[in-house]
mmCIF file of C-alpha atoms and ligand atoms in Angstrom:
data_model
loop_
_atom_site.group_PDB
_atom_site.id
_atom_site.type_symbol
_atom_site.label_atom_id
_atom_site.label_comp_id
_atom_site.label_asym_id
_atom_site.label_seq_id
_atom_site.Cartn_x
_atom_site.Cartn_y
_atom_site.Cartn_z
ATOM 1 C CA MET A 4 -75.579 26.797 66.322
ATOM 2 C CA GLY A 5 -77.806 24.733 64.122
ATOM 3 C CA THR A 6 -77.161 25.254 60.449
ATOM 4 C CA GLY A 7 -78.674 21.949 59.512
ATOM 5 C CA ASN A 8 -75.450 20.191 58.765
ATOM 6 C CA ASP A 9 -73.418 20.879 61.905
ATOM 7 C CA HIS A 10 -73.632 17.190 62.671
ATOM 8 C CA ALA A 11 -72.087 16.397 59.329
ATOM 9 C CA CYS A 12 -69.078 18.660 59.368
ATOM 10 C CA HIS A 13 -66.702 20.359 61.705
ATOM 11 C CA GLN A 14 -68.159 23.745 62.523
ATOM 12 C CA TRP A 15 -65.163 25.675 61.275
ATOM 13 C CA GLU A 16 -64.801 23.789 58.036
ATOM 14 C CA ALA A 17 -66.989 24.856 55.148
ATOM 15 C CA GLU A 18 -67.760 22.070 52.723
ATOM 16 C CA ASP A 19 -68.156 22.497 48.996
ATOM 17 C CA PRO A 20 -71.964 22.172 48.841
ATOM 18 C CA GLU A 21 -72.164 20.769 45.315
ATOM 19 C CA VAL A 22 -69.429 18.220 45.834
ATOM 20 C CA ALA A 23 -70.787 17.322 49.274
ATOM 21 C CA SER A 24 -74.221 16.574 47.876
ATOM 22 C CA LYS A 25 -72.726 14.324 45.194
ATOM 23 C CA VAL A 26 -70.724 12.514 47.857
ATOM 24 C CA ARG A 27 -73.729 12.077 50.157
ATOM 25 C CA GLU A 28 -75.837 10.702 47.319
ATOM 26 C CA SER A 29 -73.277 7.985 46.651
ATOM 27 C CA CYS A 30 -71.803 7.360 50.099
ATOM 28 C CA LYS A 31 -74.385 6.184 52.600
ATOM 29 C CA VAL A 32 -73.547 5.977 56.291
ATOM 30 C CA HIS A 33 -75.949 3.636 58.090
ATOM 31 C CA THR A 34 -75.586 4.571 61.744
ATOM 32 C CA GLY A 35 -76.354 1.896 64.320
ATOM 33 C CA PHE A 36 -76.140 -0.835 61.683
ATOM 34 C CA TRP A 37 -74.185 -3.011 64.120
ATOM 35 C CA SER A 38 -75.919 -3.257 67.497
ATOM 36 C CA GLU A 39 -74.125 -2.554 70.753
ATOM 37 C CA GLU A 40 -74.019 -6.305 71.359
ATOM 38 C CA ALA A 41 -72.624 -7.014 67.880
ATOM 39 C CA CYS A 42 -70.035 -4.245 68.278
ATOM 40 C CA ALA A 43 -68.846 -5.631 71.614
ATOM 41 C CA LYS A 44 -68.390 -9.128 70.185
ATOM 42 C CA ILE A 45 -66.672 -7.930 67.027
ATOM 43 C CA GLU A 46 -64.384 -5.669 69.073
ATOM 44 C CA ALA A 47 -63.355 -8.635 71.247
ATOM 45 C CA ASP A 48 -62.502 -10.566 68.074
ATOM 46 C CA ILE A 49 -60.516 -7.586 66.781
ATOM 47 C CA GLU A 50 -58.475 -7.589 69.988
ATOM 48 C CA SER A 51 -57.583 -11.209 69.349
ATOM 49 C CA LEU A 52 -56.119 -10.239 65.967
ATOM 50 C CA ALA A 53 -53.489 -8.101 67.684
ATOM 51 C CA VAL A 54 -52.655 -10.993 70.029
ATOM 52 C CA MET A 55 -52.279 -13.361 67.083
ATOM 53 C CA ALA A 56 -50.151 -10.844 65.225
ATOM 54 C CA LYS A 57 -47.828 -10.378 68.205
ATOM 55 C CA ALA A 58 -47.502 -14.155 68.545
ATOM 56 C CA GLY A 59 -46.520 -14.375 64.859
ATOM 57 C CA HIS A 60 -49.522 -16.481 63.821
ATOM 58 C CA PHE A 61 -50.168 -14.717 60.537
ATOM 59 C CA ARG A 62 -48.602 -15.211 57.166
ATOM 60 C CA GLU A 63 -45.903 -12.915 55.841
ATOM 61 C CA LYS A 64 -48.104 -10.286 54.217
ATOM 62 C CA THR A 65 -51.266 -10.460 56.349
ATOM 63 C CA VAL A 66 -50.138 -7.803 58.825
ATOM 64 C CA ASP A 67 -48.535 -4.444 58.121
ATOM 65 C CA ARG A 68 -47.776 -2.548 61.338
ATOM 66 C CA THR A 69 -46.641 1.046 61.662
ATOM 67 C CA PRO A 70 -46.495 3.023 64.935
ATOM 68 C CA LEU A 71 -49.853 4.724 64.361
ATOM 69 C CA ARG A 72 -51.842 1.992 62.629
ATOM 70 C CA SER A 73 -51.917 -1.719 61.915
ATOM 71 C CA LYS A 74 -53.411 -3.132 58.729
ATOM 72 C CA TYR A 75 -54.523 -6.726 58.287
ATOM 73 C CA PHE A 76 -55.248 -8.150 54.833
ATOM 74 C CA PHE A 77 -57.442 -11.203 54.548
ATOM 75 C CA GLY A 78 -58.523 -13.062 51.437
ATOM 76 C CA TYR A 79 -56.399 -10.933 49.147
ATOM 77 C CA GLY A 80 -53.457 -8.647 49.720
ATOM 78 C CA TYR A 81 -52.090 -6.068 47.348
ATOM 79 C CA THR A 82 -49.178 -3.729 46.882
ATOM 80 C CA TYR A 83 -49.892 -0.139 47.916
ATOM 81 C CA GLY A 84 -48.356 3.079 49.170
ATOM 82 C CA SER A 85 -44.587 3.221 48.814
ATOM 83 C CA GLN A 86 -44.522 -0.370 47.536
ATOM 84 C CA ILE A 87 -45.661 0.829 44.125
ATOM 85 C CA SER A 88 -43.945 3.212 41.767
ATOM 86 C CA LYS A 89 -47.074 4.987 40.571
ATOM 87 C CA LYS A 90 -50.819 5.050 41.116
ATOM 88 C CA GLY A 91 -52.588 2.484 38.991
ATOM 89 C CA ASP A 92 -49.731 -0.010 39.398
ATOM 90 C CA GLU A 93 -51.342 -1.786 42.349
ATOM 91 C CA GLN A 94 -51.157 -5.567 42.131
ATOM 92 C CA ILE A 95 -52.545 -8.527 44.014
ATOM 93 C CA LEU A 96 -49.982 -10.372 46.128
ATOM 94 C CA PRO A 97 -49.318 -14.096 45.858
ATOM 95 C CA PRO A 98 -52.210 -15.728 47.767
ATOM 96 C CA GLU A 99 -49.944 -17.921 49.907
ATOM 97 C CA LEU A 100 -48.641 -14.797 51.651
ATOM 98 C CA ILE A 101 -52.105 -13.778 52.943
ATOM 99 C CA ASP A 102 -54.420 -15.453 55.481
ATOM 100 C CA PRO A 103 -57.990 -16.335 54.527
ATOM 101 C CA VAL A 104 -60.908 -14.246 55.825
ATOM 102 C CA PRO A 105 -61.249 -15.095 59.560
ATOM 103 C CA ASP A 106 -64.394 -16.896 60.677
ATOM 104 C CA PHE A 107 -65.526 -13.996 62.856
ATOM 105 C CA ILE A 108 -65.487 -11.590 59.903
ATOM 106 C CA TYR A 109 -67.433 -14.047 57.799
ATOM 107 C CA ASP A 110 -69.959 -14.973 60.515
ATOM 108 C CA LYS A 111 -70.465 -11.564 62.107
ATOM 109 C CA LEU A 112 -70.084 -9.147 59.185
ATOM 110 C CA ILE A 113 -70.226 -10.776 55.744
ATOM 111 C CA LEU A 114 -73.028 -13.250 56.467
ATOM 112 C CA PRO A 115 -75.408 -10.571 57.809
ATOM 113 C CA LEU A 116 -74.812 -8.481 54.657
ATOM 114 C CA GLU A 117 -75.515 -11.538 52.495
ATOM 115 C CA GLU A 118 -78.594 -12.483 54.497
ATOM 116 C CA GLN A 119 -80.022 -8.977 54.172
ATOM 117 C CA GLY A 120 -79.541 -9.201 50.407
ATOM 118 C CA MET A 121 -77.048 -6.358 50.370
ATOM 119 C CA VAL A 122 -74.490 -8.516 48.574
ATOM 120 C CA ARG A 123 -74.608 -11.716 46.619
ATOM 121 C CA GLU A 124 -73.322 -14.783 48.445
ATOM 122 C CA GLY A 125 -69.585 -15.147 48.004
ATOM 123 C CA TRP A 126 -69.166 -11.704 46.408
ATOM 124 C CA ILE A 127 -67.127 -10.288 49.276
ATOM 125 C CA ASN A 128 -63.784 -12.029 49.011
ATOM 126 C CA SER A 129 -61.513 -9.617 50.826
ATOM 127 C CA ALA A 130 -61.467 -8.000 54.251
ATOM 128 C CA VAL A 131 -59.020 -5.352 55.420
ATOM 129 C CA VAL A 132 -58.877 -4.416 59.096
ATOM 130 C CA ASN A 133 -57.432 -0.946 59.756
ATOM 131 C CA ASP A 134 -56.535 -0.414 63.429
ATOM 132 C CA TYR A 135 -55.842 3.316 63.883
ATOM 133 C CA ARG A 136 -54.297 4.660 67.053
ATOM 134 C CA PRO A 137 -54.843 8.312 67.996
ATOM 135 C CA GLY A 138 -52.761 10.391 65.603
ATOM 136 C CA GLY A 139 -53.188 7.769 62.879
ATOM 137 C CA MET A 140 -54.535 8.501 59.425
ATOM 138 C CA ILE A 141 -55.065 7.167 55.943
ATOM 139 C CA VAL A 142 -53.735 9.395 53.189
ATOM 140 C CA SER A 143 -56.294 10.467 50.589
ATOM 141 C CA HIS A 144 -56.718 7.886 47.860
ATOM 142 C CA VAL A 145 -59.168 6.129 45.579
ATOM 143 C CA ASP A 146 -59.439 2.383 46.168
ATOM 144 C CA PRO A 147 -57.781 1.049 42.995
ATOM 145 C CA PRO A 148 -60.645 0.398 40.550
ATOM 146 C CA LYS A 149 -58.597 -2.258 38.755
ATOM 147 C CA LEU A 150 -58.510 -4.302 41.947
ATOM 148 C CA PHE A 151 -61.799 -3.614 43.716
ATOM 149 C CA ALA A 152 -65.380 -3.716 42.511
ATOM 150 C CA ARG A 153 -67.879 -1.224 43.910
ATOM 151 C CA PRO A 154 -69.572 -0.779 46.309
ATOM 152 C CA ILE A 155 -67.104 -0.720 49.187
ATOM 153 C CA PHE A 156 -68.367 -1.534 52.692
ATOM 154 C CA ILE A 157 -66.702 0.106 55.714
ATOM 155 C CA SER A 158 -67.731 -0.845 59.261
ATOM 156 C CA SER A 159 -66.524 1.249 62.197
ATOM 157 C CA PHE A 160 -65.673 0.046 65.691
ATOM 158 C CA PHE A 161 -64.382 1.363 69.054
ATOM 159 C CA ALA A 162 -64.701 5.061 68.154
ATOM 160 C CA GLU A 163 -65.929 7.434 65.477
ATOM 161 C CA GLY A 164 -63.811 8.257 62.471
ATOM 162 C CA ARG A 165 -64.613 10.827 59.807
ATOM 163 C CA LEU A 166 -64.070 10.111 56.161
ATOM 164 C CA VAL A 167 -62.910 13.279 54.399
ATOM 165 C CA PHE A 168 -63.373 13.703 50.676
ATOM 166 C CA GLY A 169 -61.303 15.890 48.377
ATOM 167 C CA SER A 170 -58.646 16.843 50.950
ATOM 168 C CA ARG A 171 -55.040 16.830 49.737
ATOM 169 C CA PHE A 172 -52.381 15.526 52.096
ATOM 170 C CA SER A 173 -48.753 16.664 52.045
ATOM 171 C CA PHE A 174 -45.877 15.957 54.396
ATOM 172 C CA PRO A 175 -43.749 19.079 54.835
ATOM 173 C CA ASN A 176 -42.131 17.620 57.991
ATOM 174 C CA LYS A 177 -40.803 14.112 57.574
ATOM 175 C CA GLY A 178 -42.395 11.835 60.153
ATOM 176 C CA GLY A 179 -44.607 14.659 61.418
ATOM 177 C CA PRO A 180 -48.331 15.179 60.976
ATOM 178 C CA PRO A 181 -49.575 15.894 57.463
ATOM 179 C CA HIS A 182 -50.621 19.213 56.090
ATOM 180 C CA THR A 183 -54.103 18.837 54.651
ATOM 181 C CA THR A 184 -56.290 21.089 52.547
ATOM 182 C CA ALA A 185 -59.904 21.684 53.566
ATOM 183 C CA PRO A 186 -62.104 18.679 52.737
ATOM 184 C CA LYS A 187 -64.982 19.199 50.294
ATOM 185 C CA CYS A 188 -67.138 16.828 52.327
ATOM 186 C CA ILE A 189 -66.856 15.186 55.745
ATOM 187 C CA CYS A 190 -68.782 12.020 56.566
ATOM 188 C CA PRO A 191 -68.785 10.992 60.213
ATOM 189 C CA MET A 192 -68.718 7.227 60.684
ATOM 190 C CA PRO A 193 -69.722 6.524 64.278
ATOM 191 C CA ARG A 194 -68.980 3.287 66.110
ATOM 192 C CA GLY A 195 -71.401 0.639 64.830
ATOM 193 C CA SER A 196 -72.003 2.345 61.487
ATOM 194 C CA LEU A 197 -71.818 0.758 58.047
ATOM 195 C CA THR A 198 -70.629 3.052 55.246
ATOM 196 C CA ILE A 199 -71.330 2.063 51.653
ATOM 197 C CA MET A 200 -69.257 3.879 49.040
ATOM 198 C CA ASP A 201 -70.212 3.722 45.407
ATOM 199 C CA GLY A 202 -70.365 5.935 42.315
ATOM 200 C CA PHE A 203 -68.917 9.435 42.667
ATOM 201 C CA SER A 204 -67.760 8.974 46.273
ATOM 202 C CA ALA A 205 -65.786 5.869 45.297
ATOM 203 C CA ASP A 206 -64.482 6.907 41.880
ATOM 204 C CA GLY A 207 -64.848 10.651 41.346
ATOM 205 C CA ILE A 208 -63.055 12.015 44.399
ATOM 206 C CA THR A 209 -60.402 10.919 46.887
ATOM 207 C CA HIS A 210 -61.137 9.921 50.476
ATOM 208 C CA GLY A 211 -58.930 9.762 53.518
ATOM 209 C CA ILE A 212 -58.837 10.232 57.293
ATOM 210 C CA ARG A 213 -56.761 12.950 58.953
ATOM 211 C CA PRO A 214 -55.392 12.578 62.488
ATOM 212 C CA GLN A 215 -58.040 15.011 63.764
ATOM 213 C CA ASP A 216 -60.796 12.821 62.273
ATOM 214 C CA LEU A 217 -60.220 10.021 64.785
ATOM 215 C CA GLU A 218 -61.928 10.203 68.170
ATOM 216 C CA GLY A 219 -59.467 7.818 69.769
ATOM 217 C CA ARG A 220 -58.481 4.338 68.702
ATOM 218 C CA ARG A 221 -60.716 3.314 65.844
ATOM 219 C CA VAL A 222 -60.883 0.130 63.833
ATOM 220 C CA SER A 223 -62.490 -0.177 60.425
ATOM 221 C CA ILE A 224 -63.258 -3.397 58.622
ATOM 222 C CA VAL A 225 -63.342 -2.810 54.876
ATOM 223 C CA LEU A 226 -65.190 -5.487 52.895
ATOM 224 C CA ARG A 227 -64.706 -5.600 49.131
ATOM 225 C CA HIS A 228 -64.810 -7.761 46.042
ATOM 226 C CA VAL A 229 -61.386 -8.189 44.493
ATOM 227 C CA PHE A 230 -61.519 -8.960 40.772
ATOM 228 C CA PRO A 231 -59.889 -12.383 40.645
ATOM 229 C CA ASN A 232 -58.340 -11.442 37.300
ATOM 230 C CA ALA A 233 -56.855 -8.204 38.670
ATOM 231 C CA PRO A 234 -53.150 -7.691 37.941
ATOM 232 C CA ARG A 235 -50.961 -9.932 40.036
ATOM 233 C CA LEU A 236 -47.421 -9.408 41.186
ATOM 234 C CA GLY A 237 -45.100 -11.623 39.166
ATOM 235 C CA GLN A 238 -47.541 -12.015 36.297
ATOM 236 C CA MET A 239 -47.345 -10.396 32.903
ATOM 237 C CA PRO A 240 -50.282 -8.154 32.038
ATOM 238 C CA SER A 241 -52.917 -10.472 30.645
ATOM 239 C CA THR A 242 -53.844 -10.349 26.987
ATOM 240 C CA LEU A 243 -57.340 -11.344 28.076
ATOM 241 C CA ASP A 244 -59.060 -8.774 30.211
ATOM 242 C CA MET A 245 -62.244 -10.126 31.755
ATOM 243 C CA ARG A 246 -63.050 -6.664 33.090
ATOM 244 C CA GLN A 247 -63.988 -5.679 29.557
ATOM 245 C CA GLN A 248 -66.999 -7.914 30.044
ATOM 246 C CA PRO A 249 -70.142 -6.377 31.525
ATOM 247 C CA LEU A 250 -69.566 -6.056 35.256
ATOM 248 C CA LEU A 251 -71.528 -8.143 37.670
ATOM 249 C CA SER A 252 -73.263 -5.970 40.162
ATOM 250 C CA CYS A 253 -72.692 -7.010 43.732
ATOM 251 C CA ASN A 254 -76.149 -8.450 44.216
ATOM 252 C CA SER A 255 -76.989 -9.826 40.806
ATOM 253 C CA GLU A 256 -77.045 -13.511 39.980
ATOM 254 C CA PRO A 257 -73.668 -14.934 39.084
ATOM 255 C CA LEU A 258 -72.935 -15.184 35.380
ATOM 256 C CA PRO A 259 -71.573 -18.481 34.147
ATOM 257 C CA ARG A 260 -67.822 -18.330 33.789
ATOM 258 C CA PRO A 261 -66.683 -18.373 30.180
ATOM 259 C CA SER A 262 -65.232 -21.708 29.185
ATOM 260 C CA SER A 263 -61.586 -22.023 28.252
ATOM 261 C CA GLU A 264 -62.596 -22.260 24.602
ATOM 262 C CA GLN A 265 -64.420 -18.928 24.785
ATOM 263 C CA ALA A 266 -61.419 -17.403 26.508
ATOM 264 C CA VAL A 267 -59.174 -18.760 23.791
ATOM 265 C CA ALA A 268 -61.482 -17.411 21.130
ATOM 266 C CA ALA A 269 -60.867 -13.949 22.577
ATOM 267 C CA GLY A 270 -57.098 -14.278 22.265
ATOM 268 C CA PRO A 271 -56.076 -16.226 19.170
ATOM 269 C CA LYS A 272 -52.521 -17.314 19.918
ATOM 270 C CA ILE A 273 -53.040 -18.862 23.353
ATOM 271 C CA ALA A 274 -53.521 -22.602 23.888
ATOM 272 C CA ALA A 275 -56.427 -23.773 26.083
ATOM 273 C CA GLU A 276 -54.147 -25.285 28.731
ATOM 274 C CA GLU A 277 -52.560 -21.868 29.261
ATOM 275 C CA ILE A 278 -55.883 -20.402 30.452
ATOM 276 C CA ASP A 279 -57.019 -20.779 34.037
ATOM 277 C CA GLU A 280 -60.529 -20.851 35.440
ATOM 278 C CA PHE A 281 -60.876 -17.086 35.428
ATOM 279 C CA GLY A 282 -59.851 -16.764 31.821
ATOM 280 C CA ARG A 283 -56.410 -15.500 32.774
ATOM 281 C CA ARG A 284 -53.346 -16.684 31.001
ATOM 282 C CA ARG A 285 -51.416 -18.904 33.397
ATOM 283 C CA PRO A 286 -48.024 -17.500 34.330
ATOM 284 C CA ALA A 287 -45.237 -19.566 32.821
ATOM 285 C CA ARG A 288 -43.538 -21.909 35.317
ATOM 286 C CA GLY A 289 -41.224 -20.020 37.627
ATOM 287 C CA ALA A 290 -42.807 -16.768 36.429
ATOM 288 C CA GLY A 291 -40.468 -17.169 33.472
ATOM 289 C CA ASP A 292 -41.992 -14.327 31.498
ATOM 290 C CA ALA A 293 -42.205 -11.847 34.342
ATOM 291 C CA THR A 294 -40.123 -8.753 33.907
ATOM 292 C CA ASP A 295 -36.927 -8.430 35.943
ATOM 293 C CA ARG A 296 -38.597 -5.724 38.006
ATOM 294 C CA GLN A 297 -41.526 -8.007 38.831
ATOM 295 C CA LYS A 298 -39.209 -10.909 39.637
ATOM 296 C CA ALA A 299 -37.191 -8.727 41.979
ATOM 297 C CA ALA A 300 -40.359 -7.545 43.735
ATOM 298 C CA LEU A 301 -41.592 -11.124 44.128
ATOM 299 C CA ALA A 302 -38.226 -12.254 45.511
ATOM 300 C CA ARG A 303 -38.265 -9.387 48.015
ATOM 301 C CA LEU A 304 -41.720 -10.348 49.195
ATOM 302 C CA GLN A 305 -40.952 -14.032 49.479
ATOM 303 C CA GLY A 306 -37.497 -13.613 50.980
ATOM 304 C CA ARG A 307 -38.630 -13.405 54.566
ATOM 305 C CA SER A 308 -41.702 -15.622 54.274
ATOM 306 C CA ARG A 309 -40.301 -19.149 54.246
ATOM 307 C CA LYS A 310 -41.002 -19.809 57.935
ATOM 308 C CA THR A 311 -44.598 -18.602 57.820
ATOM 309 C CA GLN A 312 -45.535 -20.643 54.776
ATOM 310 C CA ALA A 313 -45.452 -23.983 56.608
ATOM 311 C CA SER A 314 -49.207 -24.103 57.250
ATOM 312 C CA ALA A 315 -51.369 -25.128 54.328
ATOM 313 C CA PRO A 316 -54.055 -22.671 53.211
ATOM 314 C CA ARG A 317 -57.172 -23.160 55.295
ATOM 315 C CA SER A 318 -60.396 -23.343 53.364
ATOM 316 C CA ARG A 319 -62.971 -20.785 54.362
ATOM 317 C CA SER A 320 -65.441 -22.087 56.865
ATOM 318 C CA ARG A 321 -69.052 -21.067 56.608
ATOM 319 C CA SER A 322 -70.131 -22.880 59.702
ATOM 320 C CA PRO A 323 -71.326 -20.706 62.528
ATOM 321 C CA GLN A 324 -69.044 -20.398 65.498
ATOM 322 C CA ARG A 325 -69.739 -22.642 68.464
HETATM 323 C C1 OGA B 428 -59.345 1.999 52.955
HETATM 324 C C2 OGA B 428 -60.107 3.099 53.560
HETATM 325 C C3 OGA B 428 -61.236 3.960 55.497
HETATM 326 C C4 OGA B 428 -61.416 3.614 56.935
HETATM 327 O O1 OGA B 428 -58.861 1.113 53.705
HETATM 328 O O2 OGA B 428 -59.213 2.000 51.715
HETATM 329 O O3 OGA B 428 -60.481 3.997 52.868
HETATM 330 O O4 OGA B 428 -62.442 3.999 57.477
HETATM 331 N N1 OGA B 428 -60.384 3.028 54.880
HETATM 332 O O5 OGA B 428 -60.535 2.978 57.516
HETATM 333 MN MN1 MN B 429 -60.280 3.574 50.755
#
């Protein structure tokens, strides 16, 4: 029965009309953004990620596999979920534990967005690939605003997934499916779509994906700008917070970086050589002023990574693939 928005929500689930309209104003789903041909090529590249992961070709913290989904972090990784003690404590991982953005993601996803003027060149510096198997999910959350600029770009492959807003997840049965409250808004993201989350949809309400929102195996590629001065694991909170500066919008011209002297002027007791190129205070050698808790977390992360650190960081290639 056509009620006008049957396509946008499950028939039996009533949305909250006011919330849903605020979400739809700020979360745009561009269906058919990636052509059939583009989807097929990108999906073949995604398959090769799983092969590389199985063969152990990625760095320690690039891949996080659970039975119902695999997550790949490129460019930047961060602590999340049970790795953090409370929301808002998310931190960027040491860069040597994470692989750079793969060429196929740059060539086939980021470059087209840059060429269409949707983002400034170089703005997207992180890519997360979520590979959901049937029964998989992502618990409702807000992408940590201390780590990620807005907007957030989500591309969908293999099958449709629905992004649900304002649904609370709980886990009454350990290891079993979640109990979820009715979403206030449901946004279908078909294969080949590009979803752009900003404003209210990104900051004013949680989003997630329930098991019933996946029409089979689905892979999303989430493209974001990580604030390079975001909190880092093993680093004391900075006395200089660049985020207090006016934010660059994703497609504005780059602002010149403040010089070390300007950064020093903002924080009187810090010598120029202690400030890095992003205006952050350099961590003392050996993370000497990290708290014991941070040092323990860093040691845990690095403990199993010695073998995978042999390869030097590869610089990002912008050349088109052969
Ligand atoms: C995320 C996220 C949604 C998706 O990774 O933060 O919200 O479609 N993903 O996978
Ligand atoms: Mn998210």
